[in-house]
CSV table of C-alpha atoms in Angstrom, one decimal:
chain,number,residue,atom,x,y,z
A,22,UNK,CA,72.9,99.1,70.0
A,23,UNK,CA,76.2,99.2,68.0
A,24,UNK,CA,79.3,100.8,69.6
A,25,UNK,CA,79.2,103.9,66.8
A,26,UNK,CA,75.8,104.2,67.7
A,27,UNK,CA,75.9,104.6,71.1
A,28,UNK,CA,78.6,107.4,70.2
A,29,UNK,CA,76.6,109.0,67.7
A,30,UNK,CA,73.8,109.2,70.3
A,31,UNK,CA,75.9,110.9,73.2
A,32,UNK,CA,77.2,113.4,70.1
A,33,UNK,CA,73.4,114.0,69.4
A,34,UNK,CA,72.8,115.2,72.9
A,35,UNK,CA,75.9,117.1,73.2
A,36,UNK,CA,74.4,118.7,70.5
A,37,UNK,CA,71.5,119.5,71.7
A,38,UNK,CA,72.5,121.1,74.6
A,39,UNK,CA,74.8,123.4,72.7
A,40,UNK,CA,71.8,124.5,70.5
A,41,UNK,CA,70.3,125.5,73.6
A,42,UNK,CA,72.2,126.6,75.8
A,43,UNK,CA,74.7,129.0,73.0
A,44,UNK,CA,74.8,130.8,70.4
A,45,UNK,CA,77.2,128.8,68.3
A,46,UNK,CA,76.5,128.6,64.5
A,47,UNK,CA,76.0,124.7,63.6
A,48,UNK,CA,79.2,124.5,61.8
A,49,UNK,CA,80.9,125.4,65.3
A,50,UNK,CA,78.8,123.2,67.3
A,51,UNK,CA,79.1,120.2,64.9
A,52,UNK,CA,83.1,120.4,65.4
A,53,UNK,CA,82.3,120.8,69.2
A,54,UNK,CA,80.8,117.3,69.5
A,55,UNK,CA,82.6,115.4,67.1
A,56,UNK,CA,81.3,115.7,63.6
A,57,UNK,CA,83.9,116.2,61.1
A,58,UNK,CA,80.9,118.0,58.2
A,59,UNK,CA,78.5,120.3,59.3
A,60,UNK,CA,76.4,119.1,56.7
A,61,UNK,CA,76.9,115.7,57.5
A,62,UNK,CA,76.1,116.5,61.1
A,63,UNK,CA,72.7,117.8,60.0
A,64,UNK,CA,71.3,114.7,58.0
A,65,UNK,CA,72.1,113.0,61.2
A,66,UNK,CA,70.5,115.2,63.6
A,67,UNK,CA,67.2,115.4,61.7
A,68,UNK,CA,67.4,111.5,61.0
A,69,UNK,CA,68.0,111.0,64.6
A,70,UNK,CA,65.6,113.8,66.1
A,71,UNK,CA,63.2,114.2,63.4
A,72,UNK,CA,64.2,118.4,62.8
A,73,UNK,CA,66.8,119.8,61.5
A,74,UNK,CA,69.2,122.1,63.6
A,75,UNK,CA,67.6,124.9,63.1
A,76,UNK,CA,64.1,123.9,63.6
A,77,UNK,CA,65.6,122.8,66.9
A,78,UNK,CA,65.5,125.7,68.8
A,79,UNK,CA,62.1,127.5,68.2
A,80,UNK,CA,60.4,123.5,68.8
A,81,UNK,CA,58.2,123.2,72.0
A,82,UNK,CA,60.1,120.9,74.1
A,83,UNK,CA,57.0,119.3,75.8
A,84,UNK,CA,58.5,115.5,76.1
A,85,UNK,CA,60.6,116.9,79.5
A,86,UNK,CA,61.9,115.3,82.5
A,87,UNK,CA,61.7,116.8,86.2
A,88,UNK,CA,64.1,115.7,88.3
A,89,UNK,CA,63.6,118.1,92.0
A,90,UNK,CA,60.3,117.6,93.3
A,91,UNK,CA,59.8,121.2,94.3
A,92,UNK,CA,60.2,122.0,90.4
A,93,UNK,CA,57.5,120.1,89.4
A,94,UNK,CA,55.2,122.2,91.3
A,95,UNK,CA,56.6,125.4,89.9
A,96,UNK,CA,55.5,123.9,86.4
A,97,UNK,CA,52.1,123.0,87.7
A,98,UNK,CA,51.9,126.6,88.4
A,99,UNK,CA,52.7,127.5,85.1
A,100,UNK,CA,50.5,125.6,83.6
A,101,UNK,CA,53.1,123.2,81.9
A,102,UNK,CA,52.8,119.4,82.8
A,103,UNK,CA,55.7,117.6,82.3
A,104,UNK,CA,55.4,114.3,81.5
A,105,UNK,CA,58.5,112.7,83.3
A,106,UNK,CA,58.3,113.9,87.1
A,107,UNK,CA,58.9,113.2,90.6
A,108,UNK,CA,55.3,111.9,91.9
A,109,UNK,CA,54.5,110.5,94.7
A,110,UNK,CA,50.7,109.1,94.1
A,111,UNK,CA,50.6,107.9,98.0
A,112,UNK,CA,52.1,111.4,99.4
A,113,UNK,CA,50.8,113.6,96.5
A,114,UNK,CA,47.4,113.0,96.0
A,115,UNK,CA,46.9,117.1,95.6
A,116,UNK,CA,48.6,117.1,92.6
A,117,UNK,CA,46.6,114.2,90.8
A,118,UNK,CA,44.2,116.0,89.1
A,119,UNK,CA,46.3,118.3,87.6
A,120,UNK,CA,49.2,115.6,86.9
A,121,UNK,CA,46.5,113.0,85.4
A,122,UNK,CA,47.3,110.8,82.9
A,123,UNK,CA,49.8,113.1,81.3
A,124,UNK,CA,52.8,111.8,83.6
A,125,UNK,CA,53.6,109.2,81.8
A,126,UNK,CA,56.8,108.3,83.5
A,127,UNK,CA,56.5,109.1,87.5
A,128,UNK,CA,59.7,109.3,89.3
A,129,UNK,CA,60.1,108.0,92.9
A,130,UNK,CA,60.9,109.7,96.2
A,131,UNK,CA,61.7,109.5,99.9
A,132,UNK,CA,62.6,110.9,102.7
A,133,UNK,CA,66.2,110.0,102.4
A,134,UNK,CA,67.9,109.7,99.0
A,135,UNK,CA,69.3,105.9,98.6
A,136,UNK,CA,71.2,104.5,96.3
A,137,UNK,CA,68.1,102.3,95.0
A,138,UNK,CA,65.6,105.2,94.4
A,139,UNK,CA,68.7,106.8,91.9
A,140,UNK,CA,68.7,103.6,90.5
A,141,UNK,CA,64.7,103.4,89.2
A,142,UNK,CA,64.9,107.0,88.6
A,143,UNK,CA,67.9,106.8,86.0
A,144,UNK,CA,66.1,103.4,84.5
A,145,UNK,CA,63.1,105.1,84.1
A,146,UNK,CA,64.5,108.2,82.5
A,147,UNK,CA,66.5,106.4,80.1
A,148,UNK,CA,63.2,104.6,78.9
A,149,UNK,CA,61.5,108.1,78.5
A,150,UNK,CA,64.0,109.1,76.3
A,151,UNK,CA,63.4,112.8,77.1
A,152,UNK,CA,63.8,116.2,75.2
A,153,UNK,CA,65.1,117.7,78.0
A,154,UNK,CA,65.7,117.3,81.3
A,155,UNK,CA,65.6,119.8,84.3
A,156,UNK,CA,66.9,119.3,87.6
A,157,UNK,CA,68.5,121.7,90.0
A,158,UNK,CA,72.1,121.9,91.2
A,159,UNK,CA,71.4,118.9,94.3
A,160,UNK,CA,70.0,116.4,91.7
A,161,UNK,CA,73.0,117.1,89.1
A,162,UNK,CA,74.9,115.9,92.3
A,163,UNK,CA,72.8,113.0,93.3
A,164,UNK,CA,71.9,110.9,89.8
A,165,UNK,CA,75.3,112.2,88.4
A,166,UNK,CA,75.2,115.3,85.6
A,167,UNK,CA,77.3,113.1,82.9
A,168,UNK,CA,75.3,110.4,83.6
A,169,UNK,CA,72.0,112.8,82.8
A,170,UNK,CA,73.4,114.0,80.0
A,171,UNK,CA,74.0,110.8,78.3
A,172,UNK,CA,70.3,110.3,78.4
A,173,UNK,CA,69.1,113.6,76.8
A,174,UNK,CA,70.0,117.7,76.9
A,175,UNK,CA,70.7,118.5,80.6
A,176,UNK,CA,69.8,122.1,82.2
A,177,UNK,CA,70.6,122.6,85.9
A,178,UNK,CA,69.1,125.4,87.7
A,179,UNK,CA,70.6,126.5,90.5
A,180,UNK,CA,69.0,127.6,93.8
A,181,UNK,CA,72.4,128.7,95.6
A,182,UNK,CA,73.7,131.5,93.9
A,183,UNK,CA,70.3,133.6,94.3
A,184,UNK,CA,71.3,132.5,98.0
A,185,UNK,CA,74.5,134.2,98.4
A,186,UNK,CA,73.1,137.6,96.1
A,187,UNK,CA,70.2,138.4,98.7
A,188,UNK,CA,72.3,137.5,101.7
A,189,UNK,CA,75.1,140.0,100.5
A,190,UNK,CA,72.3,142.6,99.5
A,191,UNK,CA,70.2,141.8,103.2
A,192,UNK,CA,73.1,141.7,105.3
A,193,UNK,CA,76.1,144.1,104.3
A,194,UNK,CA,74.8,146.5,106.1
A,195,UNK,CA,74.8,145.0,109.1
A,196,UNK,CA,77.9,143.3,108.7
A,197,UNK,CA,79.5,146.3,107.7
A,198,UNK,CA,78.2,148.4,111.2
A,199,UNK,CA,78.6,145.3,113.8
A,200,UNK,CA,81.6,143.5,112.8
A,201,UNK,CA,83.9,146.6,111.3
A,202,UNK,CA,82.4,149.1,113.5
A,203,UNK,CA,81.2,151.6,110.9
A,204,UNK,CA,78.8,154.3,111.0
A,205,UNK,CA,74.9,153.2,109.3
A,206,UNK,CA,75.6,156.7,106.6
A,207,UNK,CA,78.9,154.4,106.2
A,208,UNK,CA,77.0,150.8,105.4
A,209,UNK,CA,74.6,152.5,103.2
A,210,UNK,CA,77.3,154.0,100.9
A,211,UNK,CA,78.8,150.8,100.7
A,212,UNK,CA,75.6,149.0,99.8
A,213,UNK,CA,74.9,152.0,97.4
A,214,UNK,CA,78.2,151.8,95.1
A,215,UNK,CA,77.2,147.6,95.1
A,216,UNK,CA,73.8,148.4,93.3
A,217,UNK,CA,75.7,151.4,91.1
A,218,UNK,CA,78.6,148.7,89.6
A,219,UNK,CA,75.7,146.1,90.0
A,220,UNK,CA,73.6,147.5,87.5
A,221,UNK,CA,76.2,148.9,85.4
A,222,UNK,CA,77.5,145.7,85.2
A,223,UNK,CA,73.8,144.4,84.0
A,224,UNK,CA,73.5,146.8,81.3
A,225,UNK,CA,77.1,146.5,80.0
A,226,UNK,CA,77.5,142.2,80.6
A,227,UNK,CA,76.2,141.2,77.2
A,228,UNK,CA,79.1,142.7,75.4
A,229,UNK,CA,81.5,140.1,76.9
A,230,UNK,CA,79.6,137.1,77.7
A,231,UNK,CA,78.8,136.1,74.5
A,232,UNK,CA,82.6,135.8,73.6
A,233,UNK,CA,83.5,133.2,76.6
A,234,UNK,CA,80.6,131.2,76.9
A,235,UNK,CA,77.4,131.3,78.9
A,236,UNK,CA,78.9,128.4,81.1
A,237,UNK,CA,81.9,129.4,81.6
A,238,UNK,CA,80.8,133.5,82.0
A,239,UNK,CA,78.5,131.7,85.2
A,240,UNK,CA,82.1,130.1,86.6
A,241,UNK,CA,84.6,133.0,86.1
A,242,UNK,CA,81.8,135.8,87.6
A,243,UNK,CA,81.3,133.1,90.6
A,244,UNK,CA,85.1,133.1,91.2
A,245,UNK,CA,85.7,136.7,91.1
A,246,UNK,CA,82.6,137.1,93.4
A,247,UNK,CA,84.4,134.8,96.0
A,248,UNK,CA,88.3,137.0,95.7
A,249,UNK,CA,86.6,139.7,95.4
A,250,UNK,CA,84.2,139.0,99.5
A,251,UNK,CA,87.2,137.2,100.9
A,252,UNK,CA,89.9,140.3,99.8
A,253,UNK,CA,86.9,142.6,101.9
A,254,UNK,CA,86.5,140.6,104.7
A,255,UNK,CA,89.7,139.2,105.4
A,256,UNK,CA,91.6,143.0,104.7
A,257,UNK,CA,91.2,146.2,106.2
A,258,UNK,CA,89.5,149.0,106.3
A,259,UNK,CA,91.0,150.0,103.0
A,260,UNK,CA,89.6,146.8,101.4
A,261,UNK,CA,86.1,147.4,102.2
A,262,UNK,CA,86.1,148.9,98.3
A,263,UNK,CA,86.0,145.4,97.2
A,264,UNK,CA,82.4,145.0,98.3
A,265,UNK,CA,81.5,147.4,96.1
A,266,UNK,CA,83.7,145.6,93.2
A,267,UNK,CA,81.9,142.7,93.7
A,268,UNK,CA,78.8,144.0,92.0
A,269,UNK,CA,80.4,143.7,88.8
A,270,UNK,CA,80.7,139.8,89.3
A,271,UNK,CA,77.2,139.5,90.6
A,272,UNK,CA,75.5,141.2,87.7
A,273,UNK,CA,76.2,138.6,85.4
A,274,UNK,CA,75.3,135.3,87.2
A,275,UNK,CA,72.0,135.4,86.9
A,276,UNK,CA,70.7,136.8,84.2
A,277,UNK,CA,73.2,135.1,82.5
A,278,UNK,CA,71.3,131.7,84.1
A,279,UNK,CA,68.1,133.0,82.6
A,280,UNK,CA,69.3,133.9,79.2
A,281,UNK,CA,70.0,129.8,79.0
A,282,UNK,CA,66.9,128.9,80.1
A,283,UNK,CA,65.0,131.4,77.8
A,284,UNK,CA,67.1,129.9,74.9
A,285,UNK,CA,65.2,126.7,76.0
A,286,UNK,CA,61.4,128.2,75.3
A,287,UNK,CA,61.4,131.1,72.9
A,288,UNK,CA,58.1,131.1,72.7
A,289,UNK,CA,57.6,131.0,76.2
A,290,UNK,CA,59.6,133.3,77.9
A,291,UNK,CA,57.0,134.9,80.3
A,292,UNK,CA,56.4,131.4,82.0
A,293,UNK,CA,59.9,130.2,81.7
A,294,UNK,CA,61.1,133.6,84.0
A,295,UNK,CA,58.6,132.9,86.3
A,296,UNK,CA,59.5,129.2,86.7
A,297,UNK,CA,63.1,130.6,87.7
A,298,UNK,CA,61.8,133.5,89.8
A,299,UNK,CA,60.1,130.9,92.2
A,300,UNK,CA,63.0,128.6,93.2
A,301,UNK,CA,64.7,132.1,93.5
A,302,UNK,CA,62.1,133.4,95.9
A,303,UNK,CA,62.8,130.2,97.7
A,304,UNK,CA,66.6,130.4,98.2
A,305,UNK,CA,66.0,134.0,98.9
A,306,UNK,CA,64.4,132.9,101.8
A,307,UNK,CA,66.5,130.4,102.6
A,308,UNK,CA,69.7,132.6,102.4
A,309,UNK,CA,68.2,135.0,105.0
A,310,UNK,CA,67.1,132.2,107.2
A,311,UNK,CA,70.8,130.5,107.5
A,312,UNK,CA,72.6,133.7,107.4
A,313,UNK,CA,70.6,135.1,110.7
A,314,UNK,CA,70.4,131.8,112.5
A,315,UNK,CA,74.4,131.1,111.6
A,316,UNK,CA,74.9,135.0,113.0
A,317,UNK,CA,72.8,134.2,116.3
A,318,UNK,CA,74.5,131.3,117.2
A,319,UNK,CA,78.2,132.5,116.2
A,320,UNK,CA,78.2,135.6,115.3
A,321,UNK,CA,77.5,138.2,112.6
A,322,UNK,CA,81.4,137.8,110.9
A,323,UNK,CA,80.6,134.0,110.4
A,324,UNK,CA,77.0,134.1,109.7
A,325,UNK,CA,78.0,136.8,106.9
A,326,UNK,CA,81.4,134.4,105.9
A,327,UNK,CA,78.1,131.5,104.8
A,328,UNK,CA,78.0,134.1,101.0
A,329,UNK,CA,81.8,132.7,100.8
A,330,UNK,CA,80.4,129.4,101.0
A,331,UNK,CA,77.0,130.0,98.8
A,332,UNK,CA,79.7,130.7,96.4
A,333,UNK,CA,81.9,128.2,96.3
A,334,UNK,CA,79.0,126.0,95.7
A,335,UNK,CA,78.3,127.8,92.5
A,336,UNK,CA,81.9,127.2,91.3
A,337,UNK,CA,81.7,123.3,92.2
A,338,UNK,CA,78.6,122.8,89.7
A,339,UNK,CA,79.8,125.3,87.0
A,340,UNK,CA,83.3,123.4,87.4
A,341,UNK,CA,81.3,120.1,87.3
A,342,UNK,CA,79.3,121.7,83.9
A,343,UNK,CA,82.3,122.6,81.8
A,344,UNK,CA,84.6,119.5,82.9
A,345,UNK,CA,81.8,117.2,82.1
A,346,UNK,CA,81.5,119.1,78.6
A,347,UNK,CA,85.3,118.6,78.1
A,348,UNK,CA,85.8,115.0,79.3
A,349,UNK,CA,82.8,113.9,77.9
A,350,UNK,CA,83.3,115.6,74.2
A,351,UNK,CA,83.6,112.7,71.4
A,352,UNK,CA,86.8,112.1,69.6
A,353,UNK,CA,86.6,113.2,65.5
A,354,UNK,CA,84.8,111.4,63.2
A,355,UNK,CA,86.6,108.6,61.2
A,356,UNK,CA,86.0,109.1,57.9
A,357,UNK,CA,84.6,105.9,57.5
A,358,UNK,CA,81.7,106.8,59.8
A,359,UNK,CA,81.0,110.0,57.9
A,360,UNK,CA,80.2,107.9,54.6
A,361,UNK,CA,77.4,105.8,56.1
């Protein structure tokens, strides 16, 4: 593969992940990735991926890789086989009639992710040559999310944020009446005006998101999540107000994660909410389970302090999402390239 080809390929799957992931017109998203003629850029996209732009986004994207094991269960579940996944046919042998001979391109696991199992993993995704590839916010850590998204459109979907939502929602209350010795009529009121600028956030969020970005909507609701706890629980008495502030931040996040992955199966939608509900359900669980173990062993003020954290996780990957989008951008066109 030539140099300008290697280029025109990464621009190709920058391009595809805008498609899906915004609402840019082509002409925009063209510029974004490097492409000096809109029109120019569409030849090349539909010699390259066989569509045009357009046709893009309402295609069935059944040529998908799976990076998190757990996912591919969630899939199974939904009745969609991918056929790049995690598979195990030693360890998994429940899943082999329903995986069959449509996982053409098993990836390994262990125990312990080594340095050796990334390796084969990455080989064999970049001989799939997927349509898209899924993993959550762990694996976009482990196999590296530029190095993903050289390979194909990548989609991370995280597990942590649902984690610091439900603890906030479980455990206000009783953070609220144990650590800064309020009434229960108090806590509730508290927890009441979070689900009243909560849900006026939901209903009103749409107006605004669509001018910043999905991505970057995610990051700057994540951040003003975390001033927003650590001005409560670090203040008085007189900063408790910020709890309830806080629901606006919240709203956002994760509807705003479903919208992208919705973009990703238009036709589709039903199972592609219910393949995000499940890992939700799962960090739900999760979230209560560290929270109240973390408050046993050290106390309610630091088992509650673990949303901070949940949090800051969520800034690291949407940090990771748009710098990887920014350092990895191609340079303009030459001109000679656009006259091939």
């Amino acid at each position: 593969m030539s140099p300008s080809d290697y280029l025109s390929q990464i621009r190709i799957n920058r391009a595809k992940e805008q498609l899906l992931t915004s609402r840019a017109p082509v002409k925009e998203i063209a510029a974004q990735v490097g492409f000096a003629d809109e029109f120019y850029f569409s030849r090349k996209f539909k010699k390259t991926v066989g569509t045009a732009p357009s046709a893009f986004l309402g295609s069935k994207k059944s040529h998908m890789a799976i990076m998190n094991f757990p996912y591919v269960g969630h899939l199974l579940a939904l009745g969609v086989v991918p056929s790049i996944g995690v598979y195990d046919q030693n360890r998994d042998r429940h899943r082999r009639e329903l995986l069959g001979a449509r996982l053409h391109y098993p990836l390994k696991r262990t125990k312990r992710f080594e340095a050796q199992l990334a390796d084969y993993n990455l080989q064999a995704l970049r001989e799939s040559r997927p349509e898209l590839i899924v993993c959550s916010d762990y694996d976009s850590e482990a196999y590296g999310l530029s190095t993903m998204q050289k390979m194909g459109p990548t989609v991370v979907i995280p597990w942590i944020y649902v984690m610091a939502e439900v603890g906030l929602a479980t455990w206000l209350p009783t953070y609220l009446v144990q650590v800064r010795g309020l009434a229960l009529t108090e806590g509730a009121f508290y927890l009441s005006g979070f689900y009243l600028v909560f849900t006026i956030g939901r209903l009103t969020a749409h107006r605004w998101i669509g001018r910043i970005g999905q991505e970057k909507a995610v990051l700057l609701c994540s951040l003003s999540a975390i001033v927003a706890l650590a001005l409560a629980i670090a203040g008085s008495s007189g900063t408790l107000g910020f709890f309830i502030a806080s629901g606006i931040s919240f709203a956002a996040i994760f509807p705003t994660i479903a919208a992208i992955a919705c973009q990703l199966y238009p036709a589709h939608t039903g199972k592609v909410l219910g393949f995000l509900f499940t890992p939700s359900g799962i960090g739900s669980l999760l979230a209560n389970a560290a929270i109240g173990a973390a408050a046993s062993q050290y106390g309610m003020g630091f088992g509650f302090s673990l949303i901070l954290i949940f949090l800051a996780l969520v800034v690291c990957m949407g940090s990771v999402m748009n710098g990887n989008k920014k350092k990895h951008q191609p340079l303009p066109v030459e001109p000679s390239l656009e006259n091939e």
